[in-house]
Coordinates of C-alpha atoms in Angstrom, one line a residue:
Chain A
M1 CA 20.3 18.7 25.2
T2 CA 21.6 15.8 27.6
A3 CA 21.2 13.5 24.7
M4 CA 23.4 15.4 22.4
T5 CA 26.4 15.3 25.2
E6 CA 25.7 11.4 25.7
R7 CA 26.2 11.0 21.8
E8 CA 29.3 13.0 22.1
A9 CA 30.4 11.0 25.0
A10 CA 29.8 7.8 23.2
T11 CA 31.7 9.1 20.3
A12 CA 34.5 10.1 22.2
M13 CA 34.5 6.8 23.8
T14 CA 34.4 4.9 20.5
R15 CA 36.9 7.0 19.3
R16 CA 39.4 6.2 22.0
K17 CA 38.9 2.7 21.6
L18 CA 39.0 2.4 18.0
G19 CA 40.9 5.3 16.6
P20 CA 39.5 7.2 13.8
S21 CA 38.9 4.3 11.9
L22 CA 36.1 3.1 9.3
R23 CA 34.5 1.2 12.2
G24 CA 34.4 4.1 14.2
Y25 CA 32.4 6.1 11.6
F26 CA 30.3 3.2 11.4
Q27 CA 29.4 3.3 15.1
D28 CA 28.8 7.2 15.0
W29 CA 26.4 6.5 12.1
L30 CA 24.9 3.4 13.3
P31 CA 22.0 5.1 15.3
R32 CA 20.9 7.0 12.1
L33 CA 21.3 4.3 9.9
V34 CA 19.0 2.0 12.2
L35 CA 16.4 5.0 12.0
A36 CA 16.8 5.6 8.4
P37 CA 14.7 2.8 6.9
S38 CA 11.6 3.8 9.0
F39 CA 12.0 7.5 8.1
L40 CA 12.6 6.9 4.5
L41 CA 9.3 4.7 4.1
V42 CA 7.4 7.7 6.2
L43 CA 9.0 10.0 3.6
V44 CA 7.9 8.1 0.7
F45 CA 4.8 6.4 1.6
V46 CA 3.2 9.3 3.5
Y47 CA 4.8 12.5 2.2
G48 CA 5.7 11.3 -1.1
F49 CA 2.1 9.7 -1.6
N50 CA 0.5 12.5 -0.5
L51 CA 2.4 14.9 -3.1
W52 CA 1.5 12.2 -5.5
T53 CA -2.2 12.0 -4.9
L54 CA -2.0 16.0 -4.9
F55 CA -0.5 15.8 -8.3
L56 CA -3.1 13.4 -9.6
S57 CA -6.0 15.6 -8.3
F58 CA -4.4 18.2 -10.8
T59 CA -4.6 15.5 -13.8
N60 CA -7.7 14.2 -15.7
S61 CA -7.0 10.5 -14.6
K62 CA -10.0 8.7 -14.8
A63 CA -9.4 4.6 -14.2
F64 CA -5.8 4.8 -14.2
P65 CA -3.5 7.5 -13.2
T66 CA -2.4 9.9 -16.1
T67 CA -0.1 12.9 -16.4
N68 CA -2.2 15.1 -18.2
L69 CA -2.3 18.4 -16.2
I70 CA -5.6 20.1 -16.2
G71 CA -5.2 22.8 -13.5
F72 CA -7.5 23.4 -10.8
T73 CA -10.5 21.6 -12.8
N74 CA -11.3 18.8 -10.5
Y75 CA -11.3 21.4 -7.4
V76 CA -13.8 23.6 -9.4
R77 CA -15.9 20.8 -10.2
L78 CA -16.1 19.5 -6.5
W79 CA -16.7 23.3 -5.6
N80 CA -19.6 23.6 -8.0
W81 CA -21.0 20.4 -6.6
T82 CA -20.8 21.8 -3.2
F83 CA -23.8 24.0 -3.9
E84 CA -25.7 21.5 -6.3
T85 CA -28.6 20.8 -4.1
D86 CA -31.2 20.2 -6.8
P87 CA -31.0 17.1 -7.2
P88 CA -28.1 17.1 -4.5
S89 CA -24.6 16.0 -5.6
N90 CA -22.7 13.1 -4.1
W91 CA -20.4 15.8 -2.6
Y92 CA -23.0 18.1 -1.4
T93 CA -24.6 14.7 0.4
A94 CA -21.1 13.9 1.6
L95 CA -20.7 17.5 3.2
V96 CA -24.0 17.7 4.8
N97 CA -23.7 14.1 6.2
M98 CA -20.1 14.9 7.3
G99 CA -21.4 18.0 9.3
L100 CA -24.4 16.0 10.8
F101 CA -22.5 12.8 11.6
G102 CA -19.4 14.6 13.0
G103 CA -21.5 17.1 14.9
L104 CA -23.6 14.4 16.6
Y105 CA -20.7 12.1 17.2
I106 CA -18.4 14.3 18.7
F107 CA -21.1 16.1 20.7
F108 CA -22.5 13.1 22.2
C109 CA -19.1 11.3 22.8
L110 CA -17.9 14.1 24.6
F111 CA -21.6 14.7 26.5
L112 CA -21.9 10.9 27.5
G113 CA -17.9 10.5 28.3
L114 CA -18.1 13.2 30.4
L115 CA -21.4 12.6 32.1
L116 CA -19.9 8.9 32.7
A117 CA -16.9 10.0 33.9
I118 CA -18.1 12.3 36.5
L119 CA -20.7 9.7 37.6
L120 CA -18.2 7.1 38.1
D121 CA -16.0 9.7 39.9
Q122 CA -18.4 9.8 43.0
K123 CA -16.8 6.8 44.7
I124 CA -18.9 4.3 43.1
R125 CA -19.1 0.5 44.3
G126 CA -18.5 -1.5 41.5
E127 CA -16.7 0.8 39.2
G128 CA -14.3 -1.9 38.3
I129 CA -17.1 -3.7 36.7
L130 CA -19.0 -0.9 35.0
R131 CA -15.6 0.9 33.5
P132 CA -15.0 -2.2 31.1
I133 CA -18.5 -2.6 30.3
Y134 CA -18.6 1.2 29.0
L135 CA -15.2 0.5 27.1
Y136 CA -15.4 -2.8 25.6
P137 CA -17.3 -1.7 22.1
L138 CA -14.1 0.2 21.3
A139 CA -12.2 -3.3 20.8
L140 CA -14.6 -4.2 18.3
S141 CA -14.1 -3.2 14.4
F142 CA -16.4 -0.8 12.9
I143 CA -17.7 -3.6 10.7
V144 CA -18.7 -5.6 13.5
T145 CA -20.3 -2.7 15.4
G146 CA -22.1 -1.8 12.2
T147 CA -23.3 -5.6 11.6
A148 CA -24.9 -5.6 15.4
W149 CA -26.6 -2.3 15.0
K150 CA -27.6 -3.0 11.8
L151 CA -29.7 -6.0 13.4
F152 CA -30.3 -3.9 16.3
L153 CA -32.3 -1.2 14.2
D154 CA -33.9 -3.2 11.6
P155 CA -37.6 -2.7 11.8
R156 CA -38.6 -6.2 11.0
I157 CA -36.7 -8.1 13.6
G158 CA -34.9 -5.3 15.6
L159 CA -36.0 -2.8 18.3
E160 CA -39.0 -1.7 16.5
N161 CA -40.6 -5.5 16.2
A162 CA -39.6 -6.2 19.8
L163 CA -41.5 -3.0 21.0
H164 CA -44.4 -4.3 18.9
D165 CA -44.2 -7.6 20.5
W166 CA -44.4 -6.2 23.8
G167 CA -47.6 -4.4 23.0
W168 CA -46.4 -0.9 21.8
T169 CA -47.7 -1.1 18.4
S170 CA -47.5 2.5 17.6
F171 CA -43.7 2.5 17.9
H172 CA -42.1 3.4 14.8
F173 CA -38.4 3.3 14.2
D174 CA -37.1 2.6 10.5
W175 CA -34.2 4.9 10.5
V176 CA -31.8 2.3 9.1
V177 CA -33.8 1.6 5.9
D178 CA -34.8 5.2 5.6
P179 CA -32.4 7.0 3.2
K180 CA -33.0 10.5 5.0
M181 CA -32.3 8.9 8.3
M182 CA -29.5 6.3 7.7
I183 CA -26.8 9.1 8.5
Y184 CA -28.2 9.0 12.1
C185 CA -28.0 5.3 12.6
V186 CA -24.3 5.8 11.6
A187 CA -24.1 8.5 14.2
I188 CA -25.7 6.1 16.8
A189 CA -23.2 3.1 16.2
G190 CA -20.3 5.5 16.3
I191 CA -21.2 7.1 19.6
W192 CA -22.0 3.6 21.2
Q193 CA -18.6 2.4 20.0
S194 CA -16.6 5.5 21.0
S195 CA -18.1 7.3 23.8
G196 CA -16.5 4.8 26.3
F197 CA -13.2 5.8 25.3
V198 CA -14.1 9.4 25.8
M199 CA -15.1 8.4 29.2
A200 CA -11.8 6.8 30.1
M201 CA -10.0 10.3 28.9
F202 CA -12.2 12.4 31.2
L203 CA -11.9 9.8 34.1
A204 CA -8.1 10.1 33.6
G205 CA -8.5 13.9 33.9
L206 CA -10.6 13.8 36.9
R207 CA -8.3 11.7 38.4
G208 CA -5.4 13.7 38.0
V209 CA -7.2 17.0 39.6
D210 CA -5.4 17.8 42.7
G211 CA -7.5 16.7 45.7
E212 CA -6.4 19.6 47.8
I213 CA -8.2 21.9 45.7
L214 CA -11.4 20.1 45.8
K215 CA -11.0 19.8 49.5
A216 CA -10.5 23.6 49.9
A217 CA -13.7 24.0 47.8
Q218 CA -15.8 21.7 49.9
I219 CA -14.6 23.5 53.0
D220 CA -15.9 26.9 51.5
G221 CA -19.1 25.3 51.0
A222 CA -19.2 24.7 47.2
S223 CA -21.9 21.9 46.2
T224 CA -20.6 19.1 43.9
Y225 CA -22.3 20.7 40.8
Q226 CA -20.6 23.9 41.6
T227 CA -17.1 22.2 42.3
Y228 CA -17.5 20.4 38.8
R229 CA -19.0 23.6 36.7
R230 CA -16.2 26.2 38.4
I231 CA -13.3 24.2 39.5
V232 CA -12.9 20.4 37.9
I233 CA -14.0 21.2 34.4
P234 CA -12.0 24.1 33.9
I235 CA -8.9 22.2 35.1
I236 CA -9.6 19.4 32.6
R237 CA -9.9 21.5 29.8
P238 CA -6.9 20.0 28.0
V239 CA -8.7 16.8 28.0
F240 CA -11.7 18.2 26.1
F241 CA -9.2 19.7 23.6
S242 CA -7.5 16.0 23.4
A243 CA -11.0 14.2 23.0
L244 CA -12.1 16.7 20.2
I245 CA -9.0 16.5 18.2
V246 CA -9.1 12.3 18.3
L247 CA -12.8 12.4 17.5
A248 CA -12.8 14.9 14.7
H249 CA -10.0 12.7 13.1
M250 CA -12.0 9.6 13.8
A251 CA -15.2 11.4 12.2
I252 CA -13.4 12.3 8.9
K253 CA -11.8 8.9 8.5
S254 CA -15.1 6.9 9.1
Y255 CA -15.7 4.6 6.5
D256 CA -16.3 1.0 7.2
L257 CA -18.9 2.2 9.8
V258 CA -21.0 3.6 7.1
L259 CA -20.9 0.6 4.7
S260 CA -21.7 -1.7 7.7
V261 CA -24.4 0.1 9.3
T262 CA -26.3 1.0 6.1
G263 CA -25.6 -2.2 3.9
K264 CA -22.9 -0.6 1.5
N265 CA -24.4 3.0 1.3
P266 CA -27.4 2.3 -0.9
G267 CA -27.9 5.2 -3.4
G268 CA -25.2 7.1 -1.8
A269 CA -27.6 8.2 1.2
A270 CA -25.2 8.0 3.9
E271 CA -22.3 9.2 1.7
L272 CA -19.2 10.9 3.6
P273 CA -16.0 12.4 2.1
S274 CA -14.5 9.0 2.8
T275 CA -17.2 6.9 0.9
F276 CA -17.4 9.5 -1.9
M277 CA -13.6 9.4 -2.3
Y278 CA -13.5 5.6 -2.8
S279 CA -16.3 5.2 -5.1
Y280 CA -15.3 8.0 -7.4
T281 CA -11.6 6.3 -7.3
F282 CA -12.2 2.9 -7.6
T283 CA -15.9 2.0 -9.0
R284 CA -16.7 5.3 -11.0
N285 CA -13.4 5.6 -12.5
Q286 CA -13.0 9.2 -11.7
M287 CA -9.5 8.8 -10.0
A288 CA -8.6 12.6 -10.4
I289 CA -11.8 13.8 -8.5
G290 CA -11.2 11.0 -5.8
S291 CA -7.7 12.6 -5.4
A292 CA -9.1 15.8 -5.1
S293 CA -11.5 14.8 -2.5
A294 CA -8.8 12.9 -0.6
V295 CA -6.5 16.3 -0.8
I296 CA -9.7 18.1 0.7
M297 CA -9.8 15.5 3.7
L298 CA -6.1 15.7 4.3
M299 CA -6.2 19.6 4.5
T300 CA -8.8 19.3 6.7
I301 CA -7.3 17.1 9.2
A302 CA -3.8 18.5 8.6
A303 CA -5.5 22.0 9.9
I304 CA -6.9 20.2 13.2
M305 CA -3.7 17.9 13.7
V306 CA -0.6 20.3 12.8
P307 CA -1.4 22.9 15.5
Y308 CA -2.2 20.2 18.0
I309 CA 0.9 18.3 17.2
Y310 CA 3.3 21.5 17.3
S311 CA 1.8 22.6 20.9
E312 CA 2.3 19.1 22.0
T313 CA 5.9 18.6 21.0
R314 CA 6.5 22.4 22.3
E315 CA 5.4 21.4 25.6
Q316 CA 7.5 18.4 25.7
N317 CA 10.1 20.7 24.7
R318 CA 10.0 22.3 28.2
Chain B
M1 CA 1.0 7.4 30.3
S2 CA 0.5 8.6 34.0
A3 CA -2.8 9.4 33.3
A4 CA -3.8 6.1 32.1
D5 CA -2.3 4.6 35.1
L6 CA -4.7 6.8 37.0
V7 CA -7.7 5.4 35.0
T8 CA -6.9 1.8 35.8
S9 CA -5.4 1.6 39.1
A10 CA -5.9 4.7 41.4
P11 CA -8.6 4.5 43.8
S12 CA -11.0 7.5 43.8
R13 CA -10.3 9.4 47.0
R14 CA -13.2 11.6 46.9
R15 CA -16.5 10.6 48.8
P16 CA -18.8 13.3 48.4
G17 CA -21.8 13.5 50.8
H18 CA -24.5 12.9 48.6
S19 CA -28.0 12.3 49.7
R20 CA -29.6 9.2 49.3
T21 CA -31.7 10.1 46.4
T22 CA -28.6 11.7 44.9
R23 CA -26.9 8.2 45.0
I24 CA -30.1 6.2 43.7
V25 CA -29.9 8.6 40.6
I26 CA -26.4 8.1 40.3
Y27 CA -26.5 4.4 40.3
G28 CA -29.7 4.3 38.2
L29 CA -27.9 6.3 35.5
L30 CA -24.9 4.1 35.5
F31 CA -26.7 0.9 35.3
L32 CA -29.1 2.2 32.4
F33 CA -25.7 3.2 30.6
A34 CA -24.3 -0.2 31.5
L35 CA -27.3 -1.8 30.1
V36 CA -27.2 0.3 26.8
Y37 CA -23.5 -0.7 26.1
L38 CA -24.1 -4.4 26.8
V39 CA -27.6 -5.1 25.0
P40 CA -26.3 -5.1 21.5
L41 CA -23.7 -7.8 22.4
L42 CA -26.2 -9.9 24.3
V43 CA -28.6 -9.5 21.4
M44 CA -25.7 -10.5 19.2
V45 CA -24.8 -13.6 21.2
M46 CA -28.6 -14.6 21.6
T47 CA -29.2 -14.0 17.7
S48 CA -26.5 -16.2 16.9
L49 CA -27.9 -19.3 18.9
K50 CA -31.4 -19.3 17.6
P51 CA -32.7 -20.9 14.4
L52 CA -33.8 -18.6 11.9
D53 CA -37.3 -18.7 11.9
E54 CA -36.9 -17.7 15.4
V55 CA -35.0 -14.9 14.8
T56 CA -37.4 -13.6 11.9
G57 CA -40.5 -14.5 13.7
G58 CA -39.7 -13.7 17.6
N59 CA -38.5 -10.9 19.9
M60 CA -34.8 -10.2 19.5
F61 CA -34.6 -9.7 23.4
A62 CA -36.2 -13.2 23.9
L63 CA -33.7 -16.1 25.0
P64 CA -33.4 -18.7 22.3
R65 CA -36.2 -21.4 22.9
H66 CA -34.3 -23.8 20.5
L67 CA -30.9 -23.3 21.3
T68 CA -28.7 -24.3 18.4
F69 CA -25.0 -23.9 17.5
A70 CA -25.8 -24.4 13.8
P71 CA -25.4 -20.8 12.8
W72 CA -21.8 -20.8 14.6
S73 CA -20.8 -23.9 12.3
M74 CA -22.3 -22.1 9.0
A75 CA -20.6 -19.2 9.6
W76 CA -17.3 -20.8 10.4
G77 CA -17.3 -23.6 7.3
E78 CA -20.3 -23.2 5.3
A79 CA -21.4 -19.6 4.8
R80 CA -21.4 -17.9 1.3
I81 CA -18.7 -15.0 1.2
G82 CA -19.0 -13.1 -1.9
V83 CA -20.0 -14.8 -5.0
S84 CA -18.2 -18.2 -5.3
D85 CA -16.9 -18.9 -1.9
T86 CA -19.0 -21.0 0.3
R87 CA -16.7 -22.5 2.6
G88 CA -17.3 -19.9 5.7
I89 CA -15.2 -17.3 7.4
S90 CA -12.5 -19.8 8.7
G91 CA -10.2 -19.3 5.6
Y92 CA -10.5 -15.5 6.3
F93 CA -9.9 -15.7 9.9
F94 CA -6.6 -17.2 9.0
N95 CA -5.8 -14.6 6.6
S96 CA -6.1 -12.2 9.2
V97 CA -3.8 -14.1 11.5
K98 CA -1.2 -14.6 9.0
M99 CA -1.5 -10.6 8.3
V100 CA -1.4 -9.6 12.0
V101 CA 1.5 -11.8 13.4
P102 CA 4.3 -10.3 11.4
A103 CA 2.8 -7.0 11.0
V104 CA 2.6 -6.4 14.8
L105 CA 6.0 -7.9 15.4
I106 CA 7.9 -6.0 12.8
S107 CA 6.3 -2.7 13.5
T108 CA 6.7 -3.2 17.2
L109 CA 10.5 -4.1 16.6
L110 CA 11.2 -1.0 14.4
G111 CA 9.2 1.2 16.8
A112 CA 11.4 0.2 19.8
L113 CA 14.4 0.7 17.7
N114 CA 13.3 4.2 16.5
G115 CA 12.4 5.1 19.9
Y116 CA 15.7 4.4 21.4
V117 CA 17.7 6.3 18.7
L118 CA 15.3 9.1 19.2
T119 CA 15.7 9.3 23.1
K120 CA 19.0 8.0 23.6
W121 CA 21.6 8.6 20.5
S122 CA 19.5 11.7 19.1
F123 CA 21.2 13.8 16.6
P124 CA 20.3 17.5 15.3
G125 CA 17.1 17.4 13.6
H126 CA 15.6 14.6 15.6
K127 CA 12.5 16.6 16.7
L128 CA 11.6 17.3 13.1
V129 CA 12.1 13.6 12.3
F130 CA 9.7 12.6 15.0
G131 CA 7.3 15.1 14.5
M132 CA 7.2 14.2 10.6
M133 CA 6.8 10.6 11.9
L134 CA 4.1 11.8 14.4
F135 CA 1.9 13.5 11.6
A136 CA 2.1 10.1 9.7
C137 CA -0.3 8.7 12.5
F138 CA -2.9 11.1 11.6
I139 CA -3.2 11.1 8.1
P140 CA -6.4 10.0 6.6
F141 CA -5.5 7.0 4.5
Q142 CA -7.7 8.1 1.5
S143 CA -4.7 10.3 0.5
V144 CA -2.2 7.5 0.3
I145 CA -4.5 4.7 -1.2
I146 CA -4.2 5.5 -4.9
P147 CA -0.3 5.7 -4.8
M148 CA -0.4 2.8 -2.6
A149 CA -2.4 0.6 -5.0
V150 CA -0.2 1.5 -8.0
I151 CA 2.9 0.5 -6.1
L152 CA 1.6 -2.5 -4.9
G153 CA 0.3 -3.3 -8.5
M154 CA 4.1 -2.5 -9.7
L155 CA 5.3 -5.2 -6.9
G156 CA 2.9 -7.6 -8.2
R157 CA 4.2 -7.3 -11.8
I158 CA 7.8 -7.5 -10.4
G159 CA 6.9 -10.8 -8.6
V160 CA 5.3 -12.5 -11.6
N161 CA 8.6 -11.7 -13.6
L162 CA 10.5 -13.1 -10.6
A163 CA 8.6 -16.2 -10.6
D164 CA 8.8 -16.7 -14.3
L165 CA 12.5 -16.3 -13.8
T166 CA 13.5 -18.0 -10.5
G167 CA 10.1 -20.1 -9.6
W168 CA 9.6 -17.9 -6.7
S169 CA 8.0 -14.6 -6.4
F170 CA 9.7 -13.6 -3.0
G171 CA 6.4 -12.9 -1.8
L172 CA 5.7 -9.8 -4.1
G173 CA 2.3 -9.5 -5.1
N174 CA 0.8 -11.8 -2.5
A175 CA -2.1 -10.1 -0.8
T176 CA -1.1 -10.9 2.5
V177 CA 2.4 -9.7 2.2
N178 CA 1.0 -6.3 0.7
L179 CA -1.1 -6.0 3.8
V180 CA 1.9 -6.7 6.1
I181 CA 3.8 -4.2 4.4
V182 CA 1.0 -1.5 4.5
H183 CA 0.3 -1.9 8.2
V184 CA 3.9 -1.8 9.1
I185 CA 4.4 1.2 7.2
Y186 CA 1.3 3.1 8.4
G187 CA 2.0 1.7 12.0
L188 CA 5.4 3.0 12.2
G189 CA 4.4 6.4 13.5
F190 CA 2.3 5.0 16.5
T191 CA 4.8 2.4 17.4
T192 CA 7.7 4.8 17.3
L193 CA 5.4 7.4 19.4
F194 CA 4.8 4.8 22.0
F195 CA 8.4 3.8 22.4
R196 CA 9.9 7.4 22.4
N197 CA 7.5 8.3 25.0
Y198 CA 8.5 5.4 27.2
Y199 CA 12.2 5.7 26.4
A200 CA 12.2 9.5 27.2
A201 CA 11.5 8.6 30.8
F202 CA 14.1 5.9 30.8
P203 CA 17.1 7.1 32.9
S204 CA 19.7 8.1 30.6
E205 CA 22.3 7.3 33.2
L206 CA 21.9 3.7 33.0
V207 CA 22.8 4.1 29.0
K208 CA 25.7 6.6 29.6
A209 CA 27.2 4.1 32.1
A210 CA 27.1 1.4 29.4
M211 CA 28.5 3.4 26.7
I212 CA 31.4 4.5 29.4
D213 CA 31.9 0.5 29.5
G214 CA 32.3 0.3 25.9
A215 CA 28.7 -1.4 25.4
S216 CA 27.7 -1.0 21.8
F217 CA 24.6 0.7 20.3
F218 CA 22.6 -2.7 20.2
Q219 CA 24.1 -4.2 23.3
I220 CA 22.6 -1.4 25.3
F221 CA 19.4 -1.8 23.5
R222 CA 19.4 -5.6 23.9
R223 CA 20.8 -5.7 27.5
I224 CA 19.6 -2.7 29.0
L225 CA 16.5 -1.2 27.0
L226 CA 14.5 -4.2 26.1
P227 CA 14.6 -6.2 29.4
N228 CA 12.8 -3.1 31.0
S229 CA 10.4 -2.4 28.0
T230 CA 7.9 -4.9 28.9
P231 CA 5.0 -2.7 29.7
I232 CA 5.4 -0.6 26.5
I233 CA 5.9 -3.6 24.2
I234 CA 2.6 -5.2 25.7
V235 CA 0.7 -1.7 25.1
T236 CA 2.4 -1.4 21.6
V237 CA 1.4 -4.9 20.7
I238 CA -2.0 -4.7 21.9
Y239 CA -2.7 -1.4 20.3
Q240 CA -1.3 -2.5 16.8
F241 CA -3.2 -5.8 17.0
T242 CA -6.3 -4.1 17.5
N243 CA -5.9 -1.5 14.9
I244 CA -4.6 -4.0 12.1
W245 CA -7.0 -6.8 13.0
N246 CA -9.9 -4.2 13.0
D247 CA -8.6 -2.6 9.6
F248 CA -11.2 -2.5 6.7
L249 CA -10.2 0.0 4.3
F250 CA -6.8 -1.3 3.4
G251 CA -8.2 -4.7 3.5
S252 CA -10.9 -4.2 1.1
T253 CA -8.7 -2.2 -1.3
F254 CA -5.5 -4.3 -1.5
A255 CA -6.7 -7.9 -0.8
A256 CA -9.5 -9.3 -3.1
G257 CA -11.4 -12.6 -3.1
D258 CA -9.8 -15.5 -1.1
T259 CA -7.0 -13.5 0.4
A260 CA -9.1 -11.0 2.2
P261 CA -9.0 -10.4 5.7
M262 CA -11.7 -11.3 8.4
T263 CA -13.5 -7.7 8.3
V264 CA -13.7 -7.6 4.5
A265 CA -15.0 -11.3 4.6
L266 CA -17.5 -10.4 7.4
N267 CA -19.0 -7.4 5.5
N268 CA -19.2 -9.3 2.2
L269 CA -21.1 -11.9 4.1
V270 CA -23.4 -9.7 5.6
N271 CA -24.2 -7.5 2.7
T272 CA -24.2 -9.8 -0.4
S273 CA -26.7 -12.5 1.3
T274 CA -29.4 -12.4 -1.2
G275 CA -33.1 -13.3 -0.2
V276 CA -33.5 -14.0 3.3
V277 CA -31.0 -12.3 5.7
E278 CA -29.6 -15.1 7.7
Y279 CA -29.1 -12.7 10.8
N280 CA -28.2 -15.6 13.1
V281 CA -25.2 -16.7 10.9
N282 CA -24.3 -13.2 10.5
M283 CA -24.1 -12.6 14.2
A284 CA -22.3 -15.7 14.7
A285 CA -19.6 -14.6 12.2
A286 CA -19.6 -11.1 13.6
I287 CA -18.7 -12.7 17.4
I288 CA -15.8 -14.7 15.7
A289 CA -14.5 -11.6 13.9
A290 CA -14.6 -9.8 17.1
A291 CA -13.4 -12.4 19.2
P292 CA -9.6 -11.8 19.4
T293 CA -9.7 -8.5 20.1
L294 CA -12.4 -9.0 22.6
L295 CA -10.1 -11.7 24.2
V296 CA -7.3 -9.3 24.4
Y297 CA -9.5 -6.8 25.9
V298 CA -10.9 -9.1 28.5
I299 CA -7.4 -10.5 29.2
A300 CA -5.2 -7.4 29.2
G301 CA -8.1 -4.4 29.5
R302 CA -5.5 -2.5 31.8
Y303 CA -3.2 -2.4 28.8
F304 CA -5.6 -1.9 26.3
V305 CA -6.8 1.3 27.7
R306 CA -3.1 2.4 28.3
G307 CA -2.4 1.9 24.8
L308 CA -5.4 3.9 23.8
M309 CA -4.6 6.8 25.9
A310 CA -1.0 6.5 24.8
G311 CA -2.2 6.7 21.2
A312 CA -4.6 9.5 21.6
V313 CA -3.8 11.7 24.4
K314 CA -0.3 11.9 24.2
G315 CA 1.1 13.9 21.2

């Protein structure tokens, strides 16, 4: 409301100074003209392009985009692939892996993030040293993270070899070269990369809790565990929600982590919808199928993000 | 933003009366996790300082017996990237620098102007405009990548024609320019979000007073808003720098061969080595690829966290 009156005030001012001249009108429209290029770019390159991809998903595009509409054929094919388990289709593998990776990634990031935040919240000496240690992996790209974990998990020179060297010869850990277990390695690297950030989010939430309430709980004789379980965690529930949104969104978009941890996803064992989309579009010349899978990814993210953005902007309204 | 301030600066004010054993458990767990987060980095550094036979034949946790910087110079100047290039990652490192600097500066400036308009010169429908730009932050890039490839291909052909005609392609079709365009566009949502939230809290009275004094739109921005924007500029620059430097999907799709950015080159180096995997060289290259963002994190960790929180928590 105030912003509107400001603008009107400004308009009145310029009017008085300049009269109803061309320059006055230009001054009126200047703010909108400044914003217009950005908005136009977003309109075309985000909304226009999404519509374009949607259109392509209804065509029979192969290596190049075509305009031959074939209805829902591509979606029907993806739907059928969803249940093709013997041998599993790449799409089936992608969806199963998405569930495994997404579930583990979100759960462990939330769990470790909350655990570390609560531990750090106990008036810890050296918090200033510990906090950045938990958080720094986030500065690394997924390609760097993947490269590091590929070495770490390589049975010939990594963890398995090191433990053999120290005398634990029965230790066996070759997930990163086992097609069935690769996706778990991707999850491990992902959790290592992102859990520190979730910790930071929770810590911010914990530090925002009113100290008076906690003091009251202490006076009432609540133990630390009870205080967190009954009072603190319910208060910081919005943080859970935010972290969940961010993590779900990151999990769906994950692409480079798969490639770097597994060494270009051999045999499609660690396929995710993101890698499926890329390979069908750019290496298998099935652009229409790739577009359809991209649309499904977009719908999934929109289903998560739109209500979130809506509620956030409404809150700011008040 | 205030939440992030709390993470980074506020001292914890609770001192729960834990027993001695509880405190030992707490410190033990914290120390254990610190180890888990640190060990991969330490192993990377140690591996990069060992000769290859020590990497393949030894224990990865062992300190280097014959300390060598050869893997580092290999990675930088001689390592094989892809099929034909044996000039190391140095060229790709500078590709990334050339891409990231203009992309960060342009997207930050546009974000500042957008945030200024959306908060101080808002117009009917500004909420819808902002909401639409906000959603742009969260689209999966897979859903725009095909049209983008088509458009960049068209721009490339226009560039070739322009070069034939005038002797200069105006940068059209240049992979670095393409990536700058892509990163600026898909970074606009975030930079606008940052500045909008920051300027929303900026006292409107100052702006109003300046208007009454007859200051123009740009004068108010330059003389009043910008001088007070240092914190949010730092946050935005760090956020954009990290995101763009670390991007892989756009880089691998829109820049091939010699023009690829650092992340793509690292992935090629690590994944195309035939025969013996030169882990020491790979790790040196990975550390070089991580160095700029790690440096930012070390120098400006406070703002790094703040940027991440602003990008994630605030909607």
